[in-house]
XYZ file of C-alpha atoms in Angstrom:
715
model
C 36.136 45.326 55.645
C 33.761 43.347 57.672
C 30.123 44.662 57.515
C 28.544 44.982 60.895
C 24.909 44.329 61.585
C 24.229 47.159 63.855
C 24.459 50.730 62.431
C 26.097 53.569 64.384
C 23.717 55.271 66.405
C 23.517 59.102 66.703
C 22.488 59.927 70.066
C 23.662 61.821 73.399
C 25.677 59.384 75.516
C 23.386 59.919 78.591
C 21.355 56.931 79.522
C 18.329 59.186 79.809
C 17.477 62.742 79.251
C 14.246 63.378 80.699
C 12.311 66.642 80.058
C 12.493 67.300 83.915
C 16.285 66.607 84.183
C 17.824 69.297 86.562
C 20.646 69.843 84.406
C 21.136 69.160 80.620
C 24.288 69.648 78.791
C 24.371 69.295 74.988
C 27.311 69.755 72.753
C 29.371 71.869 75.109
C 32.496 73.021 73.751
C 35.320 75.553 75.071
C 38.101 77.050 73.197
C 41.161 78.957 74.902
C 42.973 81.293 72.759
C 46.755 81.094 72.391
C 49.143 82.740 69.973
C 50.364 79.436 69.023
C 47.019 77.895 68.348
C 43.650 77.548 70.084
C 43.164 74.875 72.670
C 39.880 72.788 72.865
C 39.759 71.423 76.455
C 36.038 70.732 76.005
C 34.769 69.410 72.617
C 31.244 68.446 72.199
C 30.336 67.026 75.591
C 26.773 65.841 76.590
C 25.213 64.565 79.797
C 22.434 65.104 82.033
C 21.847 65.069 85.869
C 18.573 64.599 87.719
C 17.679 65.964 90.955
C 18.951 63.776 93.638
C 21.339 61.987 91.305
C 25.149 62.040 91.396
C 26.865 61.884 87.861
C 30.546 61.143 88.238
C 32.747 62.429 85.452
C 35.934 60.378 85.527
C 39.402 60.575 83.907
C 42.975 61.589 83.950
C 44.466 64.953 84.572
C 44.260 66.964 81.399
C 41.057 65.471 80.023
C 38.802 68.428 80.433
C 36.788 67.466 83.387
C 37.429 70.828 85.595
C 37.192 72.893 82.416
C 33.725 71.348 81.792
C 32.819 72.297 85.382
C 33.899 75.918 84.956
C 32.172 76.101 81.685
C 28.911 75.193 83.396
C 29.043 78.189 85.728
C 30.795 80.406 83.240
C 34.010 80.952 85.076
C 36.455 80.222 82.357
C 39.897 81.754 82.264
C 40.376 85.193 80.439
C 41.359 83.656 77.197
C 38.630 81.110 77.362
C 35.205 81.073 75.741
C 32.162 78.884 75.115
C 32.652 77.674 71.619
C 29.049 76.249 71.365
C 26.399 73.983 72.911
C 23.775 74.434 75.424
C 23.597 74.311 79.416
C 20.134 74.230 80.909
C 19.402 74.196 84.473
C 15.799 73.527 85.337
C 14.879 74.261 81.751
C 16.496 77.890 81.819
C 19.497 78.269 79.476
C 22.516 79.485 81.398
C 24.614 80.355 78.565
C 22.176 82.979 77.474
C 21.838 84.851 80.925
C 23.607 88.159 81.333
C 26.587 88.054 83.855
C 24.444 89.868 86.477
C 21.833 86.834 86.607
C 24.731 84.273 86.516
C 26.177 85.965 89.842
C 22.774 84.912 91.446
C 23.044 81.226 90.055
C 26.634 80.806 91.233
C 26.617 80.096 95.040
C 22.759 79.844 94.946
C 21.292 77.374 92.617
C 24.682 76.031 91.787
C 27.300 75.424 94.409
C 30.882 74.570 93.635
C 33.821 72.908 95.589
C 37.065 73.662 93.954
C 39.900 71.380 93.743
C 42.459 73.519 95.292
C 41.168 75.185 98.541
C 44.554 77.217 99.063
C 43.816 79.337 95.982
C 39.989 79.313 96.423
C 40.025 80.885 99.914
C 40.744 84.666 100.590
C 43.974 84.764 102.598
C 43.173 88.081 104.330
C 39.515 87.312 105.338
C 38.718 85.140 108.264
C 36.866 81.845 107.541
C 33.655 83.218 109.291
C 33.615 86.312 107.065
C 33.972 84.091 103.993
C 31.026 81.825 104.924
C 29.145 84.874 106.012
C 29.586 86.370 102.426
C 27.935 83.452 100.966
C 25.140 83.378 103.472
C 24.584 87.177 103.041
C 24.011 86.566 99.294
C 20.892 84.520 100.453
C 19.494 87.091 102.984
C 20.990 85.614 106.309
C 23.101 88.116 108.247
C 23.914 88.921 111.904
C 23.492 86.242 114.657
C 21.656 83.986 112.429
C 24.481 83.887 109.951
C 26.909 83.165 112.555
C 24.767 80.485 114.083
C 24.517 78.894 110.554
C 28.416 79.305 109.917
C 28.983 77.370 113.191
C 26.470 74.670 112.174
C 28.168 74.346 108.731
C 31.689 74.064 110.059
C 30.501 71.474 112.553
C 28.834 69.596 109.818
C 32.113 69.293 107.896
C 34.066 68.102 110.926
C 35.859 71.363 111.888
C 36.496 71.037 115.786
C 35.679 73.847 117.882
C 33.740 75.741 115.142
C 32.829 78.712 117.044
C 36.347 79.619 117.730
C 37.644 78.579 114.275
C 35.335 81.114 112.566
C 37.753 83.767 113.628
C 40.826 81.954 112.122
C 42.356 82.669 108.614
C 42.726 80.121 105.874
C 46.548 79.758 106.763
C 45.861 78.485 110.112
C 44.147 75.508 108.705
C 45.578 72.254 107.490
C 45.026 71.286 103.781
C 42.102 68.906 104.723
C 40.442 71.495 107.012
C 40.561 74.228 104.163
C 38.804 71.723 101.806
C 36.163 71.314 104.377
C 35.756 74.896 104.861
C 35.265 75.037 100.999
C 32.457 72.469 101.278
C 30.751 74.611 104.077
C 30.808 77.574 101.777
C 29.542 75.668 98.801
C 26.602 74.365 100.904
C 25.728 77.675 102.449
C 23.278 78.534 99.723
C 21.561 75.173 99.770
C 22.210 74.643 95.933
C 19.968 72.663 93.633
C 22.969 71.433 91.915
C 26.534 70.783 93.520
C 29.563 70.677 91.470
C 32.504 68.840 93.337
C 35.767 69.028 91.753
C 38.014 66.449 93.213
C 36.537 67.196 96.766
C 38.484 64.696 98.787
C 41.744 64.355 96.830
C 43.896 65.667 99.332
C 42.120 64.200 102.388
C 42.960 61.152 104.565
C 40.579 58.242 104.372
C 38.633 58.983 107.699
C 38.067 62.577 106.762
C 37.178 61.551 103.150
C 34.575 59.165 104.507
C 33.004 61.812 106.632
C 32.999 64.366 103.785
C 31.382 61.749 101.490
C 28.877 60.726 104.153
C 28.087 64.413 104.591
C 27.642 64.983 100.877
C 25.378 61.931 100.595
C 23.191 62.975 103.491
C 22.666 66.432 102.369
C 21.788 65.122 98.762
C 19.257 62.976 100.301
C 17.662 65.681 102.330
C 17.705 68.415 99.879
C 17.138 66.503 96.634
C 20.314 67.892 95.277
C 22.088 66.867 91.917
C 25.750 66.560 92.051
C 28.474 66.684 89.320
C 31.249 64.714 90.928
C 34.675 65.205 89.235
C 37.139 62.645 90.227
C 39.836 60.246 89.258
C 39.275 57.910 92.175
C 37.266 54.782 91.239
C 36.675 54.053 94.885
C 34.763 57.425 95.410
C 32.818 56.745 92.104
C 31.896 53.113 93.246
C 30.682 54.729 96.632
C 28.872 57.637 95.496
C 27.683 57.804 91.938
C 24.533 56.661 90.164
C 25.904 57.173 86.781
C 29.449 57.552 85.340
C 30.822 59.320 82.433
C 34.298 58.703 81.467
C 36.271 61.608 79.848
C 39.224 61.638 77.555
C 41.010 64.472 75.803
C 37.910 66.719 75.835
C 35.219 64.128 74.937
C 33.229 61.815 76.916
C 33.990 58.375 75.685
C 31.665 56.161 77.757
C 28.661 56.542 80.050
C 26.452 54.158 81.918
C 24.944 53.270 85.280
C 27.417 52.610 87.958
C 26.687 49.007 88.521
C 27.042 48.242 84.658
C 30.167 50.274 84.385
C 31.681 48.411 87.367
C 30.619 45.078 86.178
C 31.925 45.650 82.578
C 33.727 48.897 81.725
C 33.581 49.004 77.818
C 36.007 51.663 76.525
C 39.701 50.596 76.439
C 40.574 53.616 78.242
C 38.226 52.527 81.077
C 39.704 49.214 81.156
C 43.200 50.732 81.670
C 41.941 52.856 84.535
C 40.861 49.771 86.297
C 44.059 47.812 85.512
C 46.023 50.643 86.882
C 44.619 50.220 90.372
C 47.045 49.256 92.912
C 46.158 46.415 95.640
C 47.574 43.507 97.571
C 46.549 41.307 94.708
C 49.096 43.015 92.346
C 52.051 43.005 94.636
C 55.242 42.135 92.856
C 54.039 43.031 89.275
C 53.878 46.239 87.481
C 50.454 48.245 87.137
C 49.083 48.280 83.694
C 48.756 52.030 83.430
C 47.843 53.614 80.088
C 51.224 54.363 78.187
C 52.135 58.067 77.547
C 49.868 60.832 78.617
C 46.644 62.750 77.499
C 47.674 64.272 73.842
C 47.692 68.007 73.767
C 44.360 69.523 72.921
C 45.565 72.271 70.377
C 45.368 69.941 67.296
C 42.695 68.322 65.225
C 41.973 64.545 65.824
C 40.973 62.786 62.621
C 40.350 59.528 64.443
C 39.924 58.247 67.932
C 41.779 60.315 70.466
C 43.015 57.363 72.456
C 44.284 55.644 69.511
C 48.118 56.382 70.042
C 47.694 54.755 73.690
C 45.341 52.007 72.899
C 46.463 48.430 72.804
C 43.581 47.455 70.624
C 43.699 50.215 68.095
C 43.763 49.413 64.330
C 43.886 51.402 61.072
C 40.392 52.800 61.281
C 41.095 54.196 64.725
C 43.809 56.578 63.356
C 41.462 57.610 60.271
C 38.009 57.839 61.591
C 36.539 59.193 64.714
C 34.222 56.646 66.450
C 30.495 57.320 66.915
C 28.407 56.357 69.849
C 27.180 52.716 70.225
C 24.695 51.486 72.487
C 25.648 48.384 74.372
C 23.066 47.192 76.860
C 22.386 50.024 79.285
C 25.792 51.621 78.499
C 26.921 53.915 75.677
C 30.683 53.837 74.320
C 32.276 55.767 71.656
C 34.682 53.033 70.190
C 34.931 51.262 66.707
C 35.222 47.972 68.652
C 31.639 48.019 69.643
C 30.001 48.153 66.137
C 27.725 45.115 66.061
C 27.888 44.477 69.867
C 24.655 44.956 71.619
C 25.433 42.854 74.862
C 28.110 43.988 77.305
C 30.824 41.374 78.064
C 32.639 41.554 81.288
C 36.441 41.820 81.059
C 38.736 39.087 81.882
C 40.310 39.234 85.224
C 44.054 39.631 85.272
C 45.833 36.271 85.718
C 46.390 35.656 89.236
C 49.609 37.465 90.439
C 51.783 35.138 92.392
C 52.761 36.677 95.675
C 56.202 38.327 95.287
C 58.768 36.304 97.096
C 59.759 38.081 100.071
C 63.251 39.645 99.742
C 65.749 38.877 102.604
C 65.350 41.148 105.485
C 68.597 43.273 105.908
C 69.748 42.667 109.467
C 71.472 46.145 109.417
C 69.152 49.133 109.146
C 70.410 51.763 106.888
C 68.475 54.330 109.055
C 67.152 53.957 112.442
C 64.945 56.181 114.607
C 64.773 55.659 118.313
C 62.118 57.165 120.546
C 61.905 60.395 118.358
C 59.889 63.261 119.935
C 59.005 66.548 118.276
C 57.282 69.105 120.593
C 56.330 72.635 119.597
C 56.042 75.274 122.408
C 52.821 77.103 122.530
C 53.471 80.627 123.656
C 50.936 83.497 124.738
C 51.063 86.978 126.058
C 53.226 89.894 125.465
C 56.108 88.067 127.041
C 55.532 85.034 124.755
C 55.594 82.669 127.961
C 55.352 79.168 127.145
C 52.092 77.723 128.267
C 52.278 74.219 126.927
C 53.560 72.032 124.134
C 52.062 70.442 121.023
C 53.297 66.932 121.069
C 53.257 66.409 117.340
C 55.667 63.256 117.502
C 55.903 61.670 120.964
C 58.229 58.599 121.004
C 58.418 57.127 117.579
C 60.839 54.315 116.602
C 61.471 53.024 112.929
C 63.872 51.060 111.145
C 64.503 51.452 107.350
C 66.211 48.486 105.715
C 67.877 48.565 102.254
C 65.616 47.298 99.360
C 62.342 47.592 101.488
C 59.525 50.036 102.106
C 58.134 51.092 105.509
C 54.854 52.710 105.111
C 53.752 55.403 107.719
C 50.039 55.711 107.668
C 47.376 57.701 109.672
C 44.982 60.659 109.567
C 46.052 64.216 108.746
C 47.531 65.822 112.041
C 48.806 62.640 113.502
C 52.394 63.663 112.966
C 53.529 61.656 109.843
C 54.973 64.520 107.975
C 56.722 66.032 111.016
C 58.422 62.368 111.425
C 59.830 62.735 107.921
C 60.970 66.243 108.263
C 62.651 65.543 111.616
C 64.572 62.653 110.178
C 66.138 64.984 107.720
C 66.709 67.595 110.405
C 64.294 69.987 108.584
C 62.652 70.333 111.885
C 64.766 69.837 115.104
C 63.843 66.852 117.205
C 63.166 67.506 120.761
C 64.383 64.172 121.858
C 65.342 60.830 120.619
C 68.136 59.311 118.426
C 68.731 59.217 114.657
C 71.289 56.905 113.499
C 72.664 56.385 109.887
C 74.628 52.978 109.413
C 74.509 52.983 113.316
C 76.144 56.304 113.723
C 74.237 59.110 115.449
C 73.714 62.174 113.533
C 70.845 63.770 115.600
C 73.335 66.209 117.287
C 75.588 66.994 114.472
C 76.108 70.646 113.298
C 74.669 71.895 110.208
C 78.039 71.799 108.371
C 78.684 68.275 109.576
C 75.376 66.885 108.027
C 76.532 66.694 104.491
C 77.084 63.047 104.300
C 73.505 62.592 105.809
C 72.102 64.950 103.296
C 73.533 62.904 100.470
C 72.475 59.372 101.819
C 68.812 60.617 102.719
C 66.770 62.512 100.311
C 62.885 63.546 100.311
C 59.972 63.763 97.868
C 57.567 66.341 99.113
C 53.757 66.236 99.029
C 53.365 69.131 96.657
C 55.815 69.031 93.851
C 54.698 72.461 92.587
C 55.514 74.154 95.934
C 58.779 72.132 96.241
C 60.289 73.185 92.804
C 61.683 76.703 92.317
C 59.398 78.383 89.754
C 62.082 80.673 88.613
C 64.557 77.763 87.774
C 64.556 75.466 84.816
C 64.017 71.868 85.424
C 67.544 71.038 84.607
C 68.973 73.762 86.902
C 66.670 72.219 89.756
C 68.148 68.719 89.428
C 71.555 69.962 89.163
C 71.425 72.332 92.194
C 71.783 69.462 94.544
C 74.766 67.954 92.755
C 76.561 71.286 92.928
C 75.486 71.980 96.613
C 76.865 68.609 97.847
C 79.788 68.638 95.551
C 78.736 65.544 93.660
C 79.044 64.689 89.945
C 82.376 66.482 89.154
C 82.420 69.759 87.142
C 79.600 71.161 84.873
C 79.760 68.858 81.993
C 79.481 65.538 83.692
C 76.809 67.071 85.998
C 74.657 68.033 83.054
C 75.062 64.597 81.657
C 73.753 63.319 84.841
C 70.654 65.498 84.561
C 69.810 64.215 81.237
C 70.449 60.629 82.311
C 68.027 61.240 85.351
C 65.212 62.683 83.256
C 65.180 60.002 80.877
C 65.291 57.379 83.883
C 62.085 58.896 85.188
C 60.406 58.823 81.814
C 60.970 62.365 80.655
C 62.443 63.635 77.508
C 66.028 65.171 77.879
C 64.733 68.469 75.955
C 62.432 68.998 79.022
C 65.411 70.241 81.026
C 65.046 73.887 79.507
C 61.357 74.054 80.799
C 60.013 75.734 83.965
C 57.952 73.839 86.440
C 54.712 75.388 85.277
C 54.947 73.838 82.009
C 54.548 70.328 83.351
C 51.514 68.399 84.641
C 51.372 67.319 88.193
C 52.495 63.712 87.564
C 55.544 65.332 85.567
C 56.460 67.517 88.315
C 56.404 64.753 90.759
C 58.655 62.642 88.276
C 61.120 65.747 88.338
C 60.905 65.775 92.218
C 62.114 62.084 92.321
C 64.827 62.732 89.693
C 66.124 65.627 91.978
C 66.164 63.165 94.946
C 67.921 60.458 92.894
C 70.571 63.053 91.584
C 72.940 62.535 94.607
C 72.558 58.733 94.718
C 70.736 58.390 98.067
C 70.299 55.289 99.910
C 67.025 56.386 101.692
C 63.979 58.536 100.321
C 61.309 59.740 102.479
C 58.357 60.005 100.427
C 55.728 62.513 101.843
C 52.380 61.686 100.310
C 54.051 61.564 96.764
C 50.913 60.108 95.034
C 48.000 62.107 96.971
C 47.199 64.471 94.206
C 47.695 62.186 91.038
C 45.166 60.516 89.128
C 45.063 56.765 89.103
C 47.065 56.223 85.862
C 49.945 58.752 86.664
C 49.986 57.180 90.226
C 50.443 53.756 88.581
C 53.353 55.183 86.564
C 55.046 56.774 89.602
C 54.622 53.615 91.688
C 55.926 51.294 88.854
C 58.896 53.789 88.613
C 59.654 53.582 92.316
C 59.378 49.872 92.441
C 62.071 49.688 89.653
C 64.312 52.240 91.132
C 64.254 50.288 94.574
C 64.886 46.970 92.910
C 67.827 48.315 90.742
C 69.466 50.578 93.453
C 68.267 48.738 96.769
C 66.656 51.990 98.094
C 65.132 52.085 101.439
C 61.609 53.984 101.335
C 59.728 55.729 104.136
C 56.473 56.169 102.487
C 54.183 58.599 104.272
C 50.584 58.275 102.965
C 46.874 57.720 103.877
C 46.289 55.757 100.670
C 45.925 52.204 102.024
C 45.761 50.701 98.502
C 49.062 52.059 97.772
C 50.379 50.702 101.159
C 49.077 47.141 100.141
C 50.813 47.334 96.868
C 54.012 48.847 97.671
C 54.906 48.481 101.302
C 56.703 45.611 102.949
C 56.247 46.879 106.533
C 53.620 49.428 107.915
C 53.459 51.589 110.883
C 50.034 52.966 111.894
C 50.389 56.485 113.772
C 47.780 58.179 115.967
C 48.232 61.367 117.642
C 52.235 61.332 117.632
C 52.628 57.730 118.499
C 52.923 54.350 116.697
C 49.888 52.264 117.621
C 50.468 49.277 115.410
C 53.336 48.029 113.159
C 54.715 45.063 111.326
C 54.561 43.253 107.927
C 51.853 44.735 105.882
C 49.975 41.450 105.266
C 49.597 41.093 108.917
C 48.787 44.619 110.043
C 46.127 45.206 107.342
C 44.982 41.603 107.190
C 44.503 40.984 111.044
C 43.487 44.470 111.803
C 44.348 44.142 115.274
C 44.224 47.658 116.723
C 40.616 49.333 116.518
C 42.067 52.375 114.836
C 43.762 50.309 112.032
C 40.421 48.596 111.585
C 38.647 52.039 111.429
C 40.907 53.407 108.835
C 40.483 50.203 106.611
C 36.699 50.569 107.134
C 36.756 54.089 106.019
C 38.340 53.467 102.565
C 36.011 53.646 99.645
C 36.818 50.594 97.411
C 36.030 49.580 93.873
C 35.704 46.076 95.207
C 38.127 42.989 94.819
C 36.530 41.730 91.726
C 36.294 45.085 89.939
C 39.856 46.155 90.936
C 41.220 42.947 89.538
C 39.825 43.606 86.158
C 42.467 43.683 83.563
C 42.698 45.464 80.279
C 41.423 43.038 77.629
C 43.428 43.911 74.531
C 40.970 42.708 71.916
C 37.269 43.453 71.360
C 35.904 40.276 72.748
C 35.746 39.655 76.657
C 35.402 36.496 78.538
C 32.220 35.009 79.136
C 31.995 35.607 83.013
C 29.201 36.049 85.397
C 28.472 39.871 85.401
C 27.008 39.535 88.971
C 30.250 37.980 90.329
C 32.126 40.847 88.771
C 29.837 43.467 89.930
C 29.845 42.140 93.611
C 33.120 43.326 95.150
C 31.765 46.049 97.398
C 29.861 48.216 94.983
C 27.026 49.340 97.291
C 24.062 51.558 97.028
C 25.217 55.134 95.958
C 25.863 57.363 99.044
C 25.509 54.568 101.435
C 27.468 54.973 104.490
C 30.811 53.161 104.993
C 30.157 49.710 106.706
C 32.311 48.199 109.454
C 33.875 49.730 112.337
C 34.041 53.410 112.182
C 35.901 56.164 114.040
C 33.216 58.038 116.140
C 31.915 60.543 113.692
C 30.711 62.990 116.624
C 34.312 62.838 118.288
C 37.337 64.612 116.423
C 40.805 63.775 116.871
C 41.921 65.083 120.191
C 44.444 68.022 120.127
C 48.045 67.057 120.519
C 48.100 70.061 122.736
C 46.103 68.130 125.368
C 46.081 64.370 124.469
C 43.614 62.338 126.430
C 44.897 60.382 129.631
C 45.214 56.586 129.106
C 45.024 55.390 125.602
C 44.993 58.325 123.198
C 42.262 56.699 121.116
C 39.906 55.743 123.800
C 37.396 58.736 122.951
C 36.889 57.499 119.628
C 36.989 53.734 120.314
C 33.942 51.553 120.393
C 35.893 48.998 122.629
C 37.250 51.324 125.371
C 37.002 50.423 128.908
C 37.976 51.923 132.234
C 41.573 50.529 132.017
C 41.861 52.448 128.491
C 41.025 55.614 130.176
C 43.421 55.109 132.875
C 46.698 54.008 131.219
C 48.512 53.926 127.845
C 48.691 50.359 126.747
C 52.015 48.638 126.674
C 53.380 47.018 123.503
C 52.077 43.516 122.855
C 54.474 41.427 120.671
C 52.571 39.206 118.337
C 54.169 37.053 115.596
C 56.754 37.941 112.909
C 57.567 41.340 114.133
C 53.916 42.399 114.495
C 53.438 44.687 117.542
C 50.360 46.567 118.771
C 49.787 49.008 121.578
C 46.198 48.200 122.677
C 44.590 46.692 125.849
C 41.976 44.706 123.934
C 43.329 43.954 120.685
C 40.821 42.532 118.049
C 41.539 40.092 115.403
C 39.882 39.462 112.008
C 37.565 41.488 109.808
């Protein structure tokens, strides 16, 4: 074996661990007891966070990120316990404190934003009462507490905050519930804020507002932040230092600039290679194969070895130690003897995919669709108005092509999808399948449409029956629509579908709770495919998935579309996914389409001010960093690190640049939309004509249409 000049170093992976660090974590381990064998989701984790610093913990679902955060505040599940290590906050050992003292730390010195607000908010208490609880712990009650509660809700972007204090969590959208959680976490003005996927379910404009808010509070209060995320764009925007976590261990740390210029660990490189974008259209994303291994077994070697394209014999037999490479640290055998980071090779230029022929006949057409929900008040429930959730939307879905429907939460995207499937009855408009109307058909006559048009919902866990095995869930649609023959061929079809979406046939005997989020979404895709549909409506199918699982699902959807000629209506707020997957895009605002056309033109020209604002709000890794490929060997190319580091990685916490939607003006209510152009209260270019009349359609080239009195072109 080759002898390396540099000896393996034995040190904590953090770049610096000063005596005055706000938080110091050393050798932290967590064990969860199970009858079939203990699980170690956190196994010897080290890092530190200074006051005013953001440390991002990055990795796939199942790597142990959230369990690390729960261990810091001692909120482990009943079967979990701290197996070892130290957690010091301001020099005080938290693991030695009695529970009564820890209650004062939680919500006071440490605030936490949980990943799932629906399960974190009390459903039988108003939002005001829940914020008031946090404020009361810090001595603020009565009128002062109410005033502060209003201020907190206003700060996190909740419209009409004084009134919304009286509402219950179920009366808020998912994005609004997350903002309420942020308000509660900030109520105690914590020294350290733990943000566990704080923007995962938010659309890009709300995400930008939340990130701006967190950065502003951090600068003002000198607050340290542990940011747990799988979004490299958010890391590039917010972090000062980055830690990459895999299978219970931190495998790489470094300053943000160094990490994005030259990620070192093969796992980190795979995360970059899995990023979707316009430059990768027509090619599969290079996601890590397989999934995070179960953590109930011992690992004699490197935990990433079975998924690593650069693994060799030593990786299977010997766990790697830490190596210092420039200002970074990495746990990988490939870096013995390496002291200077070498940037990765960029992926070979991906030729633009040849445009598929546009089908002249739409398989599904929507004409002037409207969905208005009545608002009733009083004892007699008189109708006092209508919420115009969808107000005159027209779409065409063509075989073998993807139409993306984008916009902020509350603009009506999901309502469009449900109305197409008649899960919500349209108020007006036409729905046509192969030119034949089905909008007025009775429920019993809708069976052909139900087979031709299927839906993949945003939350796979909520859309899968928890009492049924996966095989039964997939087979249920076949039986209901009379597809697939008798029991035996139907069950063979179930096995075929599971294998087609990358799952093992034996998994058909399991229940939904036994799968990861990405696997549950694959099951939802298999269920939709069971009846051989021609159109699939995908409602935010990747919104809660980490980058590698998202890449696997997008690859699967591309393959299925190519094989079966499927038409997709892809409802999303993730514009990087739109750039990668979509052929056409329709931008929706307050129930109406404001811009539509080929994805290259709509996202390239950015004609409507709202489209420009959406794109400006997206946190991006940067063109250079996003184009980094997985270098399969130990050596990288000798490229200019500054060029690779460029690509939009700005000062941590810096506000998003470019045209922005007015932060002080929330989306108007669809109950009372503004006169004229609905977007004018938030538009920097609005004039008197915008306030007086709704703009007509302006036809541009190549099917590109926009509704704007003063369309803008260019970046």
